[in-house]
CSV table of C-alpha atoms in Angstrom, one decimal:
chain,number,residue,atom,x,y,z
H,1,MET,CA,43.7,-67.9,4.2
H,2,GLY,CA,40.3,-66.7,3.0
H,3,THR,CA,41.3,-67.1,-0.6
H,4,GLY,CA,42.4,-70.6,0.0
H,5,HIS,CA,39.2,-71.5,1.6
H,6,PHE,CA,37.2,-70.1,-1.3
H,7,PHE,CA,39.4,-72.2,-3.7
H,8,TRP,CA,38.6,-75.4,-1.9
H,9,VAL,CA,34.9,-74.7,-2.0
H,10,ILE,CA,34.9,-74.2,-5.7
H,11,PHE,CA,36.9,-77.4,-6.2
H,12,TYR,CA,34.4,-79.3,-4.1
H,13,PHE,CA,31.4,-78.2,-6.1
H,14,ALA,CA,33.3,-78.9,-9.4
H,15,SER,CA,34.0,-82.5,-8.2
H,16,LEU,CA,30.3,-83.0,-7.4
H,17,CYS,CA,29.2,-81.8,-10.8
H,18,SER,CA,31.7,-84.0,-12.6
H,19,ALA,CA,30.6,-87.0,-10.5
H,20,SER,CA,27.0,-86.3,-11.3
H,21,LEU,CA,27.7,-86.1,-15.0
H,22,ALA,CA,29.6,-89.3,-14.9
H,23,ASN,CA,26.7,-91.1,-13.2
H,24,ASN,CA,24.3,-89.8,-15.8
H,25,ALA,CA,26.4,-90.9,-18.6
H,26,LYS,CA,26.4,-94.4,-17.2
H,27,ILE,CA,22.6,-94.6,-16.9
H,28,ASN,CA,21.1,-97.0,-19.6
H,29,PHE,CA,17.7,-95.5,-20.3
H,30,ARG,CA,16.8,-98.6,-22.4
H,31,GLU,CA,17.3,-100.6,-19.2
H,32,LYS,CA,15.2,-98.1,-17.4
H,33,GLU,CA,12.4,-98.7,-20.0
H,34,LYS,CA,12.5,-102.4,-19.3
H,35,LYS,CA,12.2,-101.8,-15.6
H,36,VAL,CA,9.4,-99.4,-16.0
H,37,LEU,CA,7.5,-101.9,-18.3
H,38,ASP,CA,8.1,-104.7,-15.8
H,39,GLN,CA,6.9,-102.4,-13.1
H,40,ILE,CA,3.6,-101.4,-14.7
H,41,LEU,CA,2.9,-104.5,-16.8
H,42,GLY,CA,4.3,-107.2,-14.5
H,43,ALA,CA,2.5,-110.3,-13.5
H,44,GLY,CA,-0.2,-109.5,-11.0
H,45,LYS,CA,0.1,-105.8,-11.5
H,46,TYR,CA,-2.0,-105.1,-14.7
H,47,ASP,CA,-5.0,-106.9,-16.0
H,48,ALA,CA,-5.7,-106.2,-19.7
H,49,ARG,CA,-9.3,-107.6,-19.3
H,50,ILE,CA,-10.4,-104.6,-17.1
H,51,ARG,CA,-11.2,-101.4,-18.9
H,52,PRO,CA,-9.7,-98.2,-17.7
H,53,SER,CA,-11.6,-95.8,-15.4
H,54,GLY,CA,-13.6,-92.9,-16.7
H,55,LEU,CA,-12.6,-89.2,-16.9
H,56,ASN,CA,-10.5,-88.0,-13.9
H,57,GLY,CA,-10.5,-91.5,-12.4
H,58,THR,CA,-14.3,-91.7,-12.1
H,59,ASP,CA,-16.5,-94.7,-12.7
H,60,GLY,CA,-17.8,-93.2,-16.0
H,61,PRO,CA,-17.2,-94.6,-19.4
H,62,ALA,CA,-13.7,-94.8,-20.9
H,63,ILE,CA,-13.1,-92.0,-23.5
H,64,VAL,CA,-11.4,-93.1,-26.6
H,65,ARG,CA,-10.5,-90.4,-29.2
H,66,ILE,CA,-10.1,-91.4,-32.8
H,67,ASN,CA,-8.3,-89.9,-35.8
H,68,LEU,CA,-7.5,-91.2,-39.3
H,69,PHE,CA,-5.0,-90.5,-42.0
H,70,VAL,CA,-6.2,-91.7,-45.4
H,71,ARG,CA,-3.2,-92.8,-47.4
H,72,SER,CA,-4.9,-93.8,-50.6
H,73,ILE,CA,-8.3,-94.8,-52.2
H,74,MET,CA,-7.6,-97.6,-54.6
H,75,THR,CA,-10.9,-98.5,-56.4
H,76,ILE,CA,-14.6,-97.5,-56.3
H,77,SER,CA,-16.7,-100.3,-57.9
H,78,ASP,CA,-20.1,-99.4,-59.3
H,79,ILE,CA,-21.0,-103.1,-59.9
H,80,LYS,CA,-20.2,-104.4,-56.4
H,81,MET,CA,-21.0,-101.0,-54.7
H,82,GLU,CA,-17.8,-100.9,-52.7
H,83,TYR,CA,-14.6,-99.0,-52.4
H,84,SER,CA,-11.1,-99.8,-51.1
H,85,VAL,CA,-9.1,-97.6,-48.9
H,86,GLN,CA,-5.7,-97.7,-47.1
H,87,LEU,CA,-5.4,-95.7,-43.9
H,88,THR,CA,-3.5,-95.1,-40.7
H,89,PHE,CA,-5.9,-95.7,-37.9
H,90,ARG,CA,-5.2,-94.2,-34.4
H,91,GLU,CA,-6.9,-94.5,-31.0
H,92,GLN,CA,-5.9,-92.6,-27.9
H,93,TRP,CA,-7.2,-93.1,-24.3
H,94,THR,CA,-6.0,-92.7,-20.7
H,95,ASP,CA,-5.3,-95.6,-18.4
H,96,GLU,CA,-4.2,-94.4,-15.0
H,97,ARG,CA,-2.8,-97.8,-14.2
H,98,LEU,CA,0.0,-97.2,-16.7
H,99,LYS,CA,1.4,-94.1,-15.2
H,100,PHE,CA,5.2,-94.1,-14.6
H,101,ASP,CA,8.1,-91.9,-13.6
H,102,ASP,CA,9.6,-90.2,-16.6
H,103,ILE,CA,13.0,-89.7,-14.9
H,104,GLN,CA,12.8,-85.9,-15.0
H,105,GLY,CA,11.6,-85.9,-18.6
H,106,ARG,CA,14.2,-88.4,-19.9
H,107,LEU,CA,11.6,-91.0,-20.8
H,108,LYS,CA,9.1,-89.3,-23.2
H,109,TYR,CA,7.1,-92.5,-23.9
H,110,LEU,CA,7.4,-96.3,-23.9
H,111,THR,CA,6.8,-98.2,-27.1
H,112,LEU,CA,5.0,-101.6,-27.4
H,113,THR,CA,4.4,-103.8,-30.4
H,114,GLU,CA,2.1,-106.3,-28.8
H,115,ALA,CA,-1.4,-105.0,-28.5
H,116,ASN,CA,-2.6,-107.8,-26.2
H,117,ARG,CA,-0.5,-106.6,-23.3
H,118,VAL,CA,-2.7,-103.6,-22.5
H,119,TRP,CA,-6.4,-103.1,-22.6
H,120,MET,CA,-7.7,-102.3,-26.2
H,121,PRO,CA,-11.1,-100.9,-27.3
H,122,ASP,CA,-13.2,-103.4,-29.2
H,123,LEU,CA,-13.7,-101.2,-32.2
H,124,PHE,CA,-14.8,-102.7,-35.5
H,125,PHE,CA,-15.7,-101.3,-38.9
H,126,SER,CA,-19.4,-101.9,-39.3
H,127,ASN,CA,-19.6,-101.6,-43.2
H,128,GLU,CA,-16.4,-103.6,-43.8
H,129,LYS,CA,-16.4,-106.3,-46.4
H,130,GLU,CA,-12.7,-107.3,-46.4
H,131,GLY,CA,-9.6,-106.1,-44.5
H,132,HIS,CA,-6.0,-107.0,-43.8
H,133,PHE,CA,-3.0,-105.7,-41.8
H,134,HIS,CA,0.4,-104.8,-43.3
H,135,ASN,CA,3.3,-107.0,-42.1
H,136,ILE,CA,6.0,-106.0,-44.5
H,137,ILE,CA,8.8,-105.9,-43.3
H,138,MET,CA,7.5,-105.8,-39.7
H,139,PRO,CA,3.9,-105.4,-38.5
H,140,ASN,CA,2.9,-101.9,-39.1
H,141,VAL,CA,1.5,-101.2,-35.6
H,142,TYR,CA,2.8,-99.6,-32.4
H,143,ILE,CA,1.5,-98.6,-28.9
H,144,ARG,CA,2.9,-95.7,-27.1
H,145,ILE,CA,2.5,-95.3,-23.3
H,146,PHE,CA,3.1,-91.8,-22.0
H,147,PRO,CA,4.0,-90.9,-18.4
H,148,ASN,CA,0.6,-89.6,-17.5
H,149,GLY,CA,-1.0,-92.9,-18.5
H,150,SER,CA,-2.1,-91.8,-22.0
H,151,VAL,CA,-2.0,-94.6,-24.6
H,152,LEU,CA,-1.7,-94.1,-28.3
H,153,TYR,CA,-2.5,-97.0,-30.6
H,154,SER,CA,-1.6,-96.7,-34.4
H,155,ILE,CA,-1.9,-99.3,-37.2
H,156,ARG,CA,-1.9,-99.3,-41.0
H,157,ILE,CA,-4.7,-101.3,-42.5
H,158,SER,CA,-6.4,-101.8,-45.9
H,159,LEU,CA,-10.2,-102.1,-46.0
H,160,THR,CA,-12.8,-102.8,-48.6
H,161,LEU,CA,-16.0,-101.1,-47.5
H,162,ALA,CA,-19.6,-101.3,-48.7
H,163,CYS,CA,-20.8,-98.1,-50.4
H,164,PRO,CA,-24.5,-98.2,-51.4
H,165,MET,CA,-25.0,-96.0,-54.4
H,166,ASN,CA,-27.9,-94.3,-56.0
H,167,LEU,CA,-27.3,-94.4,-59.8
H,168,LYS,CA,-30.3,-92.4,-61.0
H,169,LEU,CA,-28.0,-89.6,-62.2
H,170,TYR,CA,-25.3,-91.8,-63.5
H,171,PRO,CA,-22.9,-90.7,-65.0
H,172,LEU,CA,-23.6,-87.2,-63.8
H,173,ASP,CA,-23.9,-88.3,-60.1
H,174,ARG,CA,-22.2,-87.8,-56.8
H,175,GLN,CA,-21.8,-90.6,-54.3
H,176,ILE,CA,-21.4,-90.6,-50.6
H,177,CYS,CA,-19.3,-93.5,-49.2
H,178,SER,CA,-19.1,-93.8,-45.4
H,179,LEU,CA,-16.5,-95.3,-43.1
H,180,ARG,CA,-18.3,-96.5,-39.9
H,181,MET,CA,-16.5,-97.4,-36.7
H,182,ALA,CA,-18.4,-98.7,-33.6
H,183,SER,CA,-17.9,-100.7,-30.4
H,184,TYR,CA,-18.9,-104.3,-30.6
H,185,GLY,CA,-19.3,-105.3,-27.0
H,186,TRP,CA,-19.0,-102.3,-24.7
H,187,THR,CA,-22.1,-100.0,-24.4
H,188,THR,CA,-21.9,-96.3,-24.0
H,189,ASN,CA,-22.0,-96.8,-20.2
H,190,ASP,CA,-18.6,-98.3,-20.4
H,191,LEU,CA,-17.0,-97.0,-23.6
H,192,VAL,CA,-17.5,-93.8,-25.7
H,193,PHE,CA,-15.8,-93.0,-29.0
H,194,LEU,CA,-15.1,-89.3,-29.8
H,195,TRP,CA,-13.3,-87.6,-32.6
H,196,LYS,CA,-10.0,-86.1,-31.8
H,197,GLU,CA,-10.2,-82.4,-31.5
H,198,GLY,CA,-8.5,-80.3,-34.2
H,199,ASP,CA,-8.2,-82.3,-37.3
H,200,PRO,CA,-9.6,-85.8,-36.9
H,201,VAL,CA,-9.4,-86.9,-40.5
H,202,GLN,CA,-6.5,-86.2,-42.8
H,203,VAL,CA,-6.1,-87.1,-46.5
H,204,VAL,CA,-2.9,-87.5,-48.3
H,205,LYS,CA,-2.1,-84.6,-50.7
H,206,ASN,CA,-2.5,-85.1,-54.5
H,207,LEU,CA,-5.0,-88.0,-54.0
H,208,HIS,CA,-5.7,-89.2,-57.5
H,209,LEU,CA,-8.7,-91.4,-58.5
H,210,PRO,CA,-9.2,-92.5,-62.1
H,211,ARG,CA,-13.0,-91.9,-62.4
H,212,PHE,CA,-13.8,-89.8,-59.3
H,213,THR,CA,-12.8,-86.7,-57.4
H,214,LEU,CA,-12.9,-86.5,-53.6
H,215,GLU,CA,-14.8,-83.2,-53.1
H,216,LYS,CA,-15.0,-83.1,-49.3
H,217,PHE,CA,-15.4,-85.3,-46.2
H,218,LEU,CA,-17.5,-84.9,-43.1
H,219,THR,CA,-17.2,-86.4,-39.6
H,220,ASP,CA,-20.3,-87.3,-37.6
H,221,TYR,CA,-21.6,-89.6,-34.9
H,222,CYS,CA,-23.8,-92.7,-35.6
H,223,ASN,CA,-24.7,-94.2,-32.2
H,224,SER,CA,-26.9,-97.2,-32.6
H,225,LYS,CA,-29.5,-98.8,-30.2
H,226,THR,CA,-30.2,-102.5,-30.1
H,227,ASN,CA,-31.8,-104.9,-27.8
H,228,THR,CA,-28.6,-105.2,-25.8
H,229,GLY,CA,-28.0,-101.5,-25.3
H,230,GLU,CA,-26.7,-98.4,-27.0
H,231,TYR,CA,-23.2,-98.5,-28.7
H,232,SER,CA,-21.0,-95.7,-29.6
H,233,CYS,CA,-20.3,-95.1,-33.3
H,234,LEU,CA,-18.3,-92.7,-35.5
H,235,LYS,CA,-18.5,-92.2,-39.2
H,236,VAL,CA,-16.7,-90.4,-42.0
H,237,ASP,CA,-18.7,-89.4,-45.1
H,238,LEU,CA,-16.6,-89.1,-48.3
H,239,LEU,CA,-18.3,-87.2,-51.1
H,240,PHE,CA,-17.1,-88.4,-54.5
H,241,LYS,CA,-17.9,-86.6,-57.7
H,242,ARG,CA,-17.8,-88.7,-60.9
H,243,GLU,CA,-15.5,-87.4,-63.6
H,244,PHE,CA,-17.7,-86.8,-66.7
H,245,SER,CA,-15.0,-86.4,-69.4
H,246,TYR,CA,-14.5,-90.2,-69.7
H,247,TYR,CA,-18.2,-90.8,-70.3
H,248,LEU,CA,-18.5,-87.8,-72.7
H,249,ILE,CA,-15.7,-89.2,-74.9
H,250,GLN,CA,-16.6,-92.9,-74.7
H,251,ILE,CA,-20.5,-92.8,-74.6
H,252,TYR,CA,-22.2,-89.5,-75.4
H,253,ILE,CA,-20.1,-88.4,-78.4
H,254,PRO,CA,-20.2,-91.8,-80.1
H,255,CYS,CA,-23.9,-92.1,-79.6
H,256,CYS,CA,-24.5,-88.7,-81.2
H,257,MET,CA,-22.3,-89.7,-84.1
H,258,LEU,CA,-24.4,-92.9,-84.6
H,259,VAL,CA,-27.6,-90.9,-84.6
H,260,ILE,CA,-26.2,-88.4,-87.1
H,261,VAL,CA,-24.9,-91.2,-89.3
H,262,SER,CA,-28.4,-92.7,-89.4
H,263,TRP,CA,-29.7,-89.5,-90.9
H,264,VAL,CA,-27.5,-89.9,-94.0
H,265,SER,CA,-30.2,-92.4,-95.2
H,266,PHE,CA,-32.6,-89.3,-95.7
H,267,TRP,CA,-30.2,-87.9,-98.4
H,268,LEU,CA,-29.8,-91.2,-100.3
H,269,ASP,CA,-31.9,-91.9,-103.3
H,270,GLN,CA,-35.1,-93.7,-102.5
H,271,GLY,CA,-34.2,-96.4,-105.0
H,272,ALA,CA,-30.9,-97.2,-103.3
H,273,VAL,CA,-32.6,-99.9,-101.2
H,274,PRO,CA,-29.5,-101.9,-100.3
H,275,ALA,CA,-27.5,-98.9,-99.2
H,276,ARG,CA,-30.3,-97.4,-97.0
H,277,VAL,CA,-31.2,-100.8,-95.4
H,278,SER,CA,-27.6,-101.7,-94.6
H,279,LEU,CA,-27.0,-98.2,-93.1
H,280,GLY,CA,-30.0,-98.4,-90.9
H,281,VAL,CA,-29.4,-101.9,-89.7
H,282,THR,CA,-25.7,-101.2,-89.1
H,283,THR,CA,-26.3,-98.1,-87.0
H,284,LEU,CA,-29.1,-99.9,-85.1
H,285,LEU,CA,-27.0,-102.9,-84.2
H,286,THR,CA,-24.1,-100.7,-83.2
H,287,MET,CA,-26.3,-98.6,-81.0
H,288,ALA,CA,-27.7,-101.8,-79.4
H,289,THR,CA,-24.2,-103.1,-78.7
H,290,GLN,CA,-23.2,-99.8,-77.2
H,291,THR,CA,-26.2,-99.9,-74.9
H,292,SER,CA,-25.4,-103.5,-73.8
H,293,GLY,CA,-21.7,-102.6,-73.1
H,294,ILE,CA,-22.8,-99.7,-70.9
H,295,ASN,CA,-25.3,-101.9,-68.8
H,296,ALA,CA,-22.7,-104.6,-68.5
H,297,SER,CA,-20.5,-102.3,-66.4
H,298,LEU,CA,-23.4,-101.4,-64.0
H,299,PRO,CA,-25.4,-103.3,-61.5
H,300,PRO,CA,-29.0,-104.3,-62.5
H,301,VAL,CA,-31.2,-101.7,-60.8
H,302,SER,CA,-35.0,-101.3,-60.9
H,303,TYR,CA,-34.9,-97.6,-61.7
H,304,THR,CA,-34.1,-95.6,-64.8
H,305,LYS,CA,-30.6,-94.0,-64.9
H,306,ALA,CA,-29.6,-90.9,-66.8
H,307,ILE,CA,-27.5,-92.9,-69.2
H,308,ASP,CA,-30.5,-95.1,-69.9
H,309,VAL,CA,-32.6,-92.1,-71.0
H,310,TRP,CA,-29.7,-91.0,-73.3
H,311,THR,CA,-29.1,-94.4,-74.9
H,312,GLY,CA,-32.8,-95.2,-75.1
H,313,VAL,CA,-33.6,-92.0,-77.0
H,314,CYS,CA,-30.6,-92.4,-79.3
H,315,LEU,CA,-31.7,-96.0,-80.0
H,316,THR,CA,-35.2,-94.6,-80.8
H,317,PHE,CA,-33.9,-92.1,-83.2
H,318,VAL,CA,-31.8,-94.7,-85.0
H,319,PHE,CA,-34.8,-97.1,-85.1
H,320,GLY,CA,-37.0,-94.2,-86.3
H,321,ALA,CA,-34.6,-93.6,-89.2
H,322,LEU,CA,-34.9,-97.2,-90.2
H,323,LEU,CA,-38.7,-97.0,-90.0
H,324,GLU,CA,-38.7,-93.8,-92.0
H,325,PHE,CA,-37.1,-95.7,-94.9
H,326,ALA,CA,-39.7,-98.4,-94.7
H,327,LEU,CA,-42.4,-95.7,-94.9
H,328,VAL,CA,-40.6,-94.1,-97.9
H,329,ASN,CA,-40.3,-97.4,-99.7
H,330,TYR,CA,-44.0,-98.1,-99.2
H,331,ALA,CA,-44.9,-94.5,-100.4
H,332,SER,CA,-42.6,-94.9,-103.4
H,333,ARG,CA,-44.2,-98.2,-104.4
H,334,SER,CA,-47.7,-96.6,-103.9
H,335,ASP,CA,-46.7,-93.7,-106.0
H,336,MET,CA,-45.4,-95.9,-108.7
H,337,HIS,CA,-48.6,-97.9,-108.6
H,338,LYS,CA,-50.7,-94.7,-109.0
H,339,GLU,CA,-48.5,-93.5,-111.8
H,340,ASN,CA,-49.0,-96.9,-113.7
H,341,MET,CA,-52.8,-96.7,-113.2
H,342,LYS,CA,-52.9,-93.1,-114.5
H,343,LYS,CA,-50.8,-94.1,-117.5
H,344,LYS,CA,-53.1,-97.0,-118.3
H,345,ARG,CA,-56.2,-94.7,-117.9
H,346,ARG,CA,-54.6,-92.2,-120.4
H,347,ASP,CA,-53.8,-95.0,-122.8
H,348,LEU,CA,-57.4,-96.3,-122.7
H,349,GLU,CA,-58.8,-92.8,-123.3
H,350,GLN,CA,-56.4,-92.2,-126.1
H,351,ALA,CA,-57.4,-95.5,-127.6
H,352,SER,CA,-61.1,-94.6,-127.4
H,353,ILE,CA,-60.6,-91.2,-129.0
H,354,ASP,CA,-58.6,-92.8,-131.8
H,355,ALA,CA,-61.4,-95.3,-132.4
H,356,ALA,CA,-64.0,-92.6,-132.6
H,357,SER,CA,-61.9,-90.7,-135.1
H,358,ASP,CA,-61.5,-93.7,-137.3
H,359,LEU,CA,-65.3,-94.2,-137.3
H,360,LEU,CA,-65.8,-90.6,-138.5
H,361,ASP,CA,-63.1,-90.9,-141.2
H,362,THR,CA,-64.8,-94.1,-142.6
H,363,ASP,CA,-68.3,-92.6,-143.0
H,364,SER,CA,-70.0,-94.0,-146.2
H,365,ASN,CA,-71.6,-90.7,-147.2
H,366,ALA,CA,-68.4,-88.7,-147.3
H,367,THR,CA,-65.2,-89.4,-149.1
H,368,PHE,CA,-63.2,-86.8,-147.2
H,369,ALA,CA,-64.0,-85.9,-143.6
H,370,MET,CA,-62.7,-82.7,-142.0
H,371,LYS,CA,-62.8,-82.2,-138.3
H,372,PRO,CA,-64.8,-79.0,-137.5
H,373,LEU,CA,-62.9,-76.1,-136.1
H,374,VAL,CA,-65.7,-75.2,-133.8
H,375,ARG,CA,-67.3,-77.9,-131.6
H,376,HIS,CA,-71.0,-78.0,-130.9
H,377,PRO,CA,-72.2,-77.1,-127.5
H,378,GLY,CA,-73.0,-80.7,-126.7
H,379,ASP,CA,-69.6,-81.9,-127.7
H,380,PRO,CA,-67.8,-83.7,-124.8
H,381,LEU,CA,-64.3,-82.6,-125.9
H,382,ALA,CA,-65.5,-78.9,-125.9
H,383,LEU,CA,-66.8,-79.3,-122.4
H,384,GLU,CA,-63.5,-80.7,-121.2
H,385,LYS,CA,-61.5,-77.8,-122.7
H,386,LEU,CA,-64.0,-75.3,-121.2
H,387,ARG,CA,-63.5,-76.9,-117.8
H,388,GLN,CA,-59.7,-76.5,-118.0
H,389,CYS,CA,-60.1,-73.0,-119.0
H,390,GLU,CA,-62.3,-72.3,-116.0
H,391,VAL,CA,-59.6,-73.8,-113.7
H,392,HIS,CA,-56.9,-71.6,-115.2
H,393,MET,CA,-59.2,-68.5,-114.9
H,394,GLN,CA,-60.0,-69.0,-111.2
H,395,ALA,CA,-58.7,-66.4,-108.7
H,396,PRO,CA,-55.3,-67.3,-107.1
H,397,LYS,CA,-55.7,-68.7,-103.6
H,398,ARG,CA,-53.7,-67.4,-100.6
H,399,PRO,CA,-50.4,-69.2,-100.6
H,400,ASN,CA,-49.7,-71.8,-97.9
H,401,CYS,CA,-46.3,-71.4,-96.2
H,402,CYS,CA,-45.6,-75.1,-95.9
H,403,LYS,CA,-46.7,-75.8,-99.4
H,404,THR,CA,-44.6,-72.9,-100.7
H,405,TRP,CA,-41.5,-74.2,-98.7
H,406,LEU,CA,-42.0,-77.8,-99.9
H,407,SER,CA,-42.5,-76.6,-103.5
H,408,LYS,CA,-39.0,-75.3,-103.6
H,409,PHE,CA,-37.7,-78.8,-103.4
H,410,PRO,CA,-37.4,-80.8,-106.6
H,411,THR,CA,-40.4,-83.0,-106.0
H,412,ARG,CA,-43.3,-84.0,-108.1
H,413,GLN,CA,-46.7,-83.4,-106.9
H,414,CYS,CA,-47.5,-87.1,-106.6
H,415,SER,CA,-44.1,-88.1,-105.1
H,416,ARG,CA,-45.0,-88.5,-101.4
H,417,SER,CA,-41.9,-90.6,-100.7
H,418,LYS,CA,-39.6,-87.7,-101.7
H,419,ARG,CA,-41.6,-85.3,-99.5
H,420,ILE,CA,-41.2,-87.7,-96.5
H,421,ASP,CA,-37.4,-87.6,-96.9
H,422,VAL,CA,-37.4,-83.8,-97.2
H,423,ILE,CA,-39.5,-83.4,-94.0
H,424,SER,CA,-37.3,-86.0,-92.2
H,425,ARG,CA,-34.1,-84.1,-93.0
H,426,ILE,CA,-35.4,-81.2,-91.0
H,427,THR,CA,-37.6,-82.9,-88.3
H,428,PHE,CA,-35.1,-85.4,-87.0
H,429,PRO,CA,-32.3,-82.9,-86.3
H,430,LEU,CA,-34.7,-80.4,-84.7
H,431,VAL,CA,-36.3,-82.9,-82.4
H,432,PHE,CA,-32.8,-84.4,-81.4
H,433,ALA,CA,-31.6,-80.8,-80.7
H,434,LEU,CA,-34.6,-80.2,-78.5
H,435,PHE,CA,-34.0,-83.5,-76.6
H,436,ASN,CA,-30.4,-82.4,-76.0
H,437,LEU,CA,-31.5,-79.1,-74.6
H,438,VAL,CA,-34.0,-80.7,-72.2
H,439,TYR,CA,-31.6,-83.5,-71.2
H,440,TRP,CA,-28.6,-81.4,-70.4
H,441,SER,CA,-30.6,-78.6,-68.7
H,442,THR,CA,-32.3,-81.3,-66.5
H,443,TYR,CA,-29.2,-83.2,-65.4
H,444,LEU,CA,-26.6,-80.5,-65.3
H,445,PHE,CA,-28.5,-77.6,-63.7
H,446,ARG,CA,-30.0,-79.4,-60.9
H,447,ASP,CA,-30.1,-78.6,-57.2
H,448,GLU,CA,-27.4,-80.1,-54.8
H,449,GLU,CA,-30.3,-81.5,-52.7
H,450,ASP,CA,-31.1,-83.9,-55.5
H,451,GLU,CA,-27.5,-85.0,-55.8
H,452,THR,CA,-26.9,-85.9,-52.2
H,453,PHE,CA,-29.3,-88.3,-50.5
């Protein structure tokens, strides 16, 4: 009998368990979600115009925690001083009016797609220039309400944001572009934005930018005070480093080649006027076109950029090579004029000597005149010969290094134009090499404090 009673007890409990499982299987949790939403958001039960209470139900400001996921950075424009970014923006706060029964953990959260049904922070992007939501295929936005009244708002947006740039070190510069978020109407007495603890800003892996590299990003607060009160503000500073390889290939190396090509004029014959003029003018115009193209891709600023220093000096060297030929041409014509004057003077002296000899030969008292082998002391020709001998008999002077070096080149003593070319062949490359040393040491090995501002 005791065994039979035990059997009936087991059968009774098994029947209860099976009935309970059957009832649970029949529960429609989607229907339960509808009932919960109607219960907490029904007419007369929830007013989206009233902000939530403060921490732990106090009358303090509502706390909204922010976090971002940067999906992509499309463009960074130097001319417009702006950048475009696509991100997933999330806000999280607690509204105790939205608490509900989770049915023993069966309802993890409720999902809404209409943001106007609950209270929303009046956040805006203070440095935004343009922006739009994504509605393909459905609006990329959702609101999750958790049983404890916590609300999570997530949306995917694309923004074009202002980014004031300092281009003094362009193209060897680093730029800081900010993303600022602030409350438009609620002061800090009613609403406070905070960064989410842990990892508030995330960036997609393998982020690729054509002309920049994202070195790091920093989160900070930027509360602002106006005549109407103090407003909560958050910001993200994105530090971009400009990729230099593009500018090295497209600007610096071509400019160096143009300057070196302009030096070819120093090795051409000074009489090749068309070749030297065309070479100088061509390199000058090409350099000017290169400079104009660089400035066309940048905004007009009132200060001097690093690229302006480079192109300005290169343009000066090319222009200097053209002026050097003008100086050589002038010196060549001056040398030719001096040579012609000396030749005329020698011809006149020779003519006077020949005339004097003819007078001696036609003397009426002598039928045959022989020129004496020894001149008298007062003879001018003897004095001239003696003066030349004194010059050759003078003690040798101490050699001058510069004159000795210049004498090794095939130049005549009177050819100043040739000497100008010889000096230019050495002076121009040395000065340009010195400029490169100063330029690169100044802009490459600078302190980080000068790069960030």
